[in-house]
Amino acid sequence: MRDVNLSEVLLRRLDRSEKEPLSRQIYTVLRMLILDGEIAAGVKMPATRTLATDLGLSRNTVMHAYEQLLAEGYVESAFGSGTFVSDTAPRIRGSGPPEHRPDDPAWHQAALSARGNQLVRLASVSDRQLGAFVAGVPDVSLFPHGIWNKLLSRHWRAPPPELLTYAHGAGYMPLRRVLAEHLRMSRAVRCEPEQVVLTTGIHQSIGLLARLLGDPGHTAWMENPGYWGARSMLQACGITTIPVDVDDEGLAPDARQLAQPPRFIFVTPSHQYPLGHIMSLTRRRGLLDYAREHGAWIVEDDYDSEFRFGGKPLASLQSMDQHDRVLYLGTFSKTLYPGIRLGYMVLPRALATPFGIGLSELYREGRLMDQAVLAEFIEKGHYATHLRRMRQVYARRQTLLRDAITAQFGADWPISTHEAGLHLVMHLPAGTDDLGIAIAARTLGLTVRPLSRYYEGSAGAPGLLLGYACVPDNLIGPSFQRLVQVITPALEHSRRAPVARRA
């Protein structure tokens, strides 16, 4: 490339209105020309004074670009002779062109592992995390940020150095202490502070237990339907998931499944996700006996246990465990706000120390300042006050949504249990395209989850997960009326489908 051509290329590509310095722009253009072979190895670069004159810039601007290229090895400077393009071409070349280009969608599929492809292909995470009717998201606008900010500011006025470095072990002991007390009082969890391990949430807790207690090829019973996030995390850790049907009493393994004991049994006994059933006492006792007999680990995700609106408080499954087979998991994502990214595990004593070491080794945890603030927030009673307030809010909003469904579809329309939670399930007749409803709802600015996508290994019953927690009272009715616009055509289509097939 001749000097005049190089000047012309730079003049075309430089943007003097950009915030990026012109010296950086020159460096970027020259670097790409060298990497693309437009300026061949050994070619002499134009003198900085000449190039500066052609571009109408100061010589220092060009010199800065050359110095960066020299520092990174793209050019070489020979004293008294000038600046030359370095020979940086690789000595070892492939036998042929790459199978896919990075801008080809097929390239991404080819680049991912089989496990990575499955994770991406079956992903259920939503890009919408607020609004009607997002499931599992609390009303973050009602979080007592004023109180939290005062506690946080007090800690930041003179922060101890140990709160600003990496966390080591199971987390901030004062938080583990008050959390153990809270769980003993509210969920009858049998634990001491030393048994509590702090994590960034349910997903990290599952990933940690899968890596420390499981090996590739181990199996896990998963409630079917059940939480897709737990299934994805276990599969990503090499654990094979086995879908086990759920009935009104909870997890209901058949004889074939009982004959093949798993390594893990993942359950949400106090409020089954997503159907809302409560595991019966008989089923709980049977599950504990089975785990003891076969050496299985029961992973109890105490989902939504803090938000019960009716009936007596339920004790955790862990409270009944006499043989240390239950790993109890919880999170502050629903009770405070999802962005806090704090969760916890309550483990048998023998596991707590190795889990703390594994947590530090794999994740290099921090968040000690947030843990310190949360400890004080709980200790001073603010957490309990916030929970009481939110129970009232969510109970009212659930009632409003139920009333809206009943007014439109009648009092006999099947809806999930009402005792607890941040969402309800509106069941749909067999053959209804709940996924199609969810897609159509997005065009109206509404977010619903299709129940059928929570099933693994078989066609799931259709339904809609409707989150009400983060929808203001006055918007629940109008929002549901908009949703009816896409539900009604889907119901009509499902009613006509059998007639069309017979014809």
GROMACS .gro file of N, CA and C in nm, residues 347-405:
model
  177
  347LEU      N    1  -2.658  -2.719   5.613
  347LEU     CA    2  -2.601  -2.850   5.582
  347LEU      C    3  -2.578  -2.931   5.708
  348PRO      N    4  -2.569  -3.064   5.696
  348PRO     CA    5  -2.524  -3.144   5.810
  348PRO      C    6  -2.386  -3.097   5.855
  349ARG      N    7  -2.359  -3.108   5.982
  349ARG     CA    8  -2.235  -3.056   6.040
  349ARG      C    9  -2.111  -3.104   5.965
  350ALA      N   10  -2.110  -3.232   5.927
  350ALA     CA   11  -1.991  -3.288   5.863
  350ALA      C   12  -1.963  -3.226   5.727
  351LEU      N   13  -2.063  -3.163   5.665
  351LEU     CA   14  -2.045  -3.106   5.531
  351LEU      C   15  -2.014  -2.958   5.533
  352ALA      N   16  -2.045  -2.888   5.641
  352ALA     CA   17  -2.035  -2.743   5.642
  352ALA      C   18  -1.893  -2.694   5.614
  353THR      N   19  -1.793  -2.750   5.679
  353THR     CA   20  -1.655  -2.704   5.658
  353THR      C   21  -1.606  -2.731   5.517
  354PRO      N   22  -1.619  -2.854   5.463
  354PRO     CA   23  -1.575  -2.875   5.325
  354PRO      C   24  -1.651  -2.790   5.224
  355PHE      N   25  -1.777  -2.762   5.249
  355PHE     CA   26  -1.852  -2.676   5.158
  355PHE      C   27  -1.798  -2.533   5.163
  356GLY      N   28  -1.761  -2.485   5.281
  356GLY     CA   29  -1.701  -2.352   5.291
  356GLY      C   30  -1.571  -2.344   5.216
  357ILE      N   31  -1.490  -2.449   5.226
  357ILE     CA   32  -1.363  -2.452   5.152
  357ILE      C   33  -1.390  -2.457   5.002
  358GLY      N   34  -1.484  -2.542   4.960
  358GLY     CA   35  -1.517  -2.552   4.818
  358GLY      C   36  -1.571  -2.422   4.762
  359LEU      N   37  -1.652  -2.352   4.842
  359LEU     CA   38  -1.705  -2.222   4.798
  359LEU      C   39  -1.593  -2.123   4.772
  360SER      N   40  -1.495  -2.117   4.863
  360SER     CA   41  -1.382  -2.026   4.846
  360SER      C   42  -1.295  -2.066   4.728
  361GLU      N   43  -1.274  -2.196   4.712
  361GLU     CA   44  -1.186  -2.245   4.606
  361GLU      C   45  -1.245  -2.222   4.467
  362LEU      N   46  -1.375  -2.242   4.452
  362LEU     CA   47  -1.438  -2.234   4.320
  362LEU      C   48  -1.482  -2.093   4.283
  363TYR      N   49  -1.525  -2.014   4.380
  363TYR     CA   50  -1.592  -1.889   4.348
  363TYR      C   51  -1.525  -1.763   4.402
  364ARG      N   52  -1.428  -1.775   4.494
  364ARG     CA   53  -1.361  -1.656   4.550
  364ARG      C   54  -1.464  -1.552   4.592
  365GLU      N   55  -1.546  -1.590   4.686
  365GLU     CA   56  -1.660  -1.507   4.724
  365GLU      C   57  -1.621  -1.373   4.787
  366GLY      N   58  -1.717  -1.281   4.786
  366GLY     CA   59  -1.704  -1.151   4.850
  366GLY      C   60  -1.836  -1.114   4.913
  367ARG      N   61  -1.889  -0.993   4.881
  367ARG     CA   62  -2.019  -0.948   4.930
  367ARG      C   63  -2.026  -0.942   5.082
  368LEU      N   64  -1.912  -0.928   5.148
  368LEU     CA   65  -1.913  -0.926   5.295
  368LEU      C   66  -1.981  -0.801   5.349
  369MET      N   67  -1.966  -0.689   5.279
  369MET     CA   68  -2.032  -0.567   5.325
  369MET      C   69  -2.183  -0.584   5.320
  370ASP      N   70  -2.235  -0.640   5.212
  370ASP     CA   71  -2.379  -0.664   5.202
  370ASP      C   72  -2.425  -0.763   5.309
  371GLN      N   73  -2.343  -0.863   5.336
  371GLN     CA   74  -2.378  -0.960   5.439
  371GLN      C   75  -2.383  -0.894   5.577
  372ALA      N   76  -2.290  -0.801   5.602
  372ALA     CA   77  -2.290  -0.730   5.730
  372ALA      C   78  -2.414  -0.644   5.746
  373VAL      N   79  -2.453  -0.575   5.638
  373VAL     CA   80  -2.573  -0.491   5.644
  373VAL      C   81  -2.698  -0.578   5.664
  374LEU      N   82  -2.704  -0.690   5.593
  374LEU     CA   83  -2.819  -0.778   5.607
  374LEU      C   84  -2.829  -0.835   5.748
  375ALA      N   85  -2.715  -0.867   5.808
  375ALA     CA   86  -2.717  -0.919   5.944
  375ALA      C   87  -2.781  -0.819   6.039
  376GLU      N   88  -2.744  -0.693   6.026
  376GLU     CA   89  -2.802  -0.590   6.113
  376GLU      C   90  -2.949  -0.567   6.079
  377PHE      N   91  -2.982  -0.574   5.950
  377PHE     CA   92  -3.120  -0.556   5.904
  377PHE      C   93  -3.211  -0.661   5.969
  378ILE      N   94  -3.164  -0.784   5.976
  378ILE     CA   95  -3.242  -0.891   6.039
  378ILE      C   96  -3.245  -0.874   6.191
  379GLU      N   97  -3.129  -0.847   6.249
  379GLU     CA   98  -3.117  -0.839   6.395
  379GLU      C   99  -3.203  -0.729   6.454
  380LYS      N  100  -3.217  -0.619   6.383
  380LYS     CA  101  -3.295  -0.505   6.435
  380LYS      C  102  -3.445  -0.519   6.406
  381GLY      N  103  -3.486  -0.629   6.346
  381GLY     CA  104  -3.628  -0.654   6.324
  381GLY      C  105  -3.684  -0.600   6.194
  382HIS      N  106  -3.601  -0.535   6.112
  382HIS     CA  107  -3.652  -0.477   5.987
  382HIS      C  108  -3.696  -0.586   5.889
  383TYR      N  109  -3.626  -0.697   5.889
  383TYR     CA  110  -3.660  -0.806   5.796
  383TYR      C  111  -3.797  -0.863   5.828
  384ALA      N  112  -3.824  -0.890   5.954
  384ALA     CA  113  -3.954  -0.944   5.994
  384ALA      C  114  -4.067  -0.846   5.962
  385THR      N  115  -4.042  -0.718   5.985
  385THR     CA  116  -4.142  -0.615   5.954
  385THR      C  117  -4.172  -0.612   5.804
  386HIS      N  118  -4.067  -0.618   5.724
  386HIS     CA  119  -4.084  -0.616   5.578
  386HIS      C  120  -4.161  -0.738   5.531
  387LEU      N  121  -4.132  -0.855   5.586
  387LEU     CA  122  -4.204  -0.976   5.547
  387LEU      C  123  -4.353  -0.966   5.580
  388ARG      N  124  -4.384  -0.915   5.698
  388ARG     CA  125  -4.526  -0.901   5.736
  388ARG      C  126  -4.598  -0.809   5.639
  389ARG      N  127  -4.534  -0.700   5.604
  389ARG     CA  128  -4.597  -0.605   5.512
  389ARG      C  129  -4.618  -0.668   5.375
  390MET      N  130  -4.518  -0.739   5.323
  390MET     CA  131  -4.528  -0.795   5.189
  390MET      C  132  -4.628  -0.909   5.183
  391ARG      N  133  -4.644  -0.985   5.290
  391ARG     CA  134  -4.746  -1.090   5.292
  391ARG      C  135  -4.883  -1.029   5.267
  392GLN      N  136  -4.911  -0.918   5.334
  392GLN     CA  137  -5.040  -0.852   5.316
  392GLN      C  138  -5.058  -0.803   5.173
  393VAL      N  139  -4.953  -0.743   5.117
  393VAL     CA  140  -4.960  -0.690   4.981
  393VAL      C  141  -4.984  -0.804   4.881
  394TYR      N  142  -4.905  -0.911   4.892
  394TYR     CA  143  -4.915  -1.020   4.795
  394TYR      C  144  -5.045  -1.096   4.809
  395ALA      N  145  -5.094  -1.114   4.933
  395ALA     CA  146  -5.223  -1.180   4.952
  395ALA      C  147  -5.334  -1.101   4.883
  396ARG      N  148  -5.329  -0.968   4.897
  396ARG     CA  149  -5.431  -0.883   4.833
  396ARG      C  150  -5.422  -0.893   4.681
  397ARG      N  151  -5.302  -0.892   4.628
  397ARG     CA  152  -5.286  -0.896   4.482
  397ARG      C  153  -5.325  -1.032   4.426
  398GLN      N  154  -5.299  -1.138   4.501
  398GLN     CA  155  -5.343  -1.269   4.454
  398GLN      C  156  -5.495  -1.274   4.446
  399THR      N  157  -5.561  -1.219   4.547
  399THR     CA  158  -5.706  -1.216   4.547
  399THR      C  159  -5.760  -1.138   4.428
  400LEU      N  160  -5.697  -1.025   4.397
  400LEU     CA  161  -5.741  -0.944   4.283
  400LEU      C  162  -5.726  -1.020   4.151
  401LEU      N  163  -5.619  -1.095   4.137
  401LEU     CA  164  -5.599  -1.171   4.014
  401LEU      C  165  -5.699  -1.286   4.006
  402ARG      N  166  -5.722  -1.355   4.118
  402ARG     CA  167  -5.821  -1.462   4.119
  402ARG      C  168  -5.960  -1.408   4.083
  403ASP      N  169  -5.992  -1.292   4.138
  403ASP     CA  170  -6.122  -1.231   4.107
  403ASP      C  171  -6.133  -1.197   3.958
  404ALA      N  172  -6.024  -1.151   3.900
  404ALA     CA  173  -6.025  -1.118   3.757
  404ALA      C  174  -6.045  -1.242   3.672
  405ILE      N  175  -5.979  -1.353   3.710
  405ILE     CA  176  -5.996  -1.478   3.635
  405ILE      C  177  -6.139  -1.530   3.649
   0.00000   0.00000   0.00000
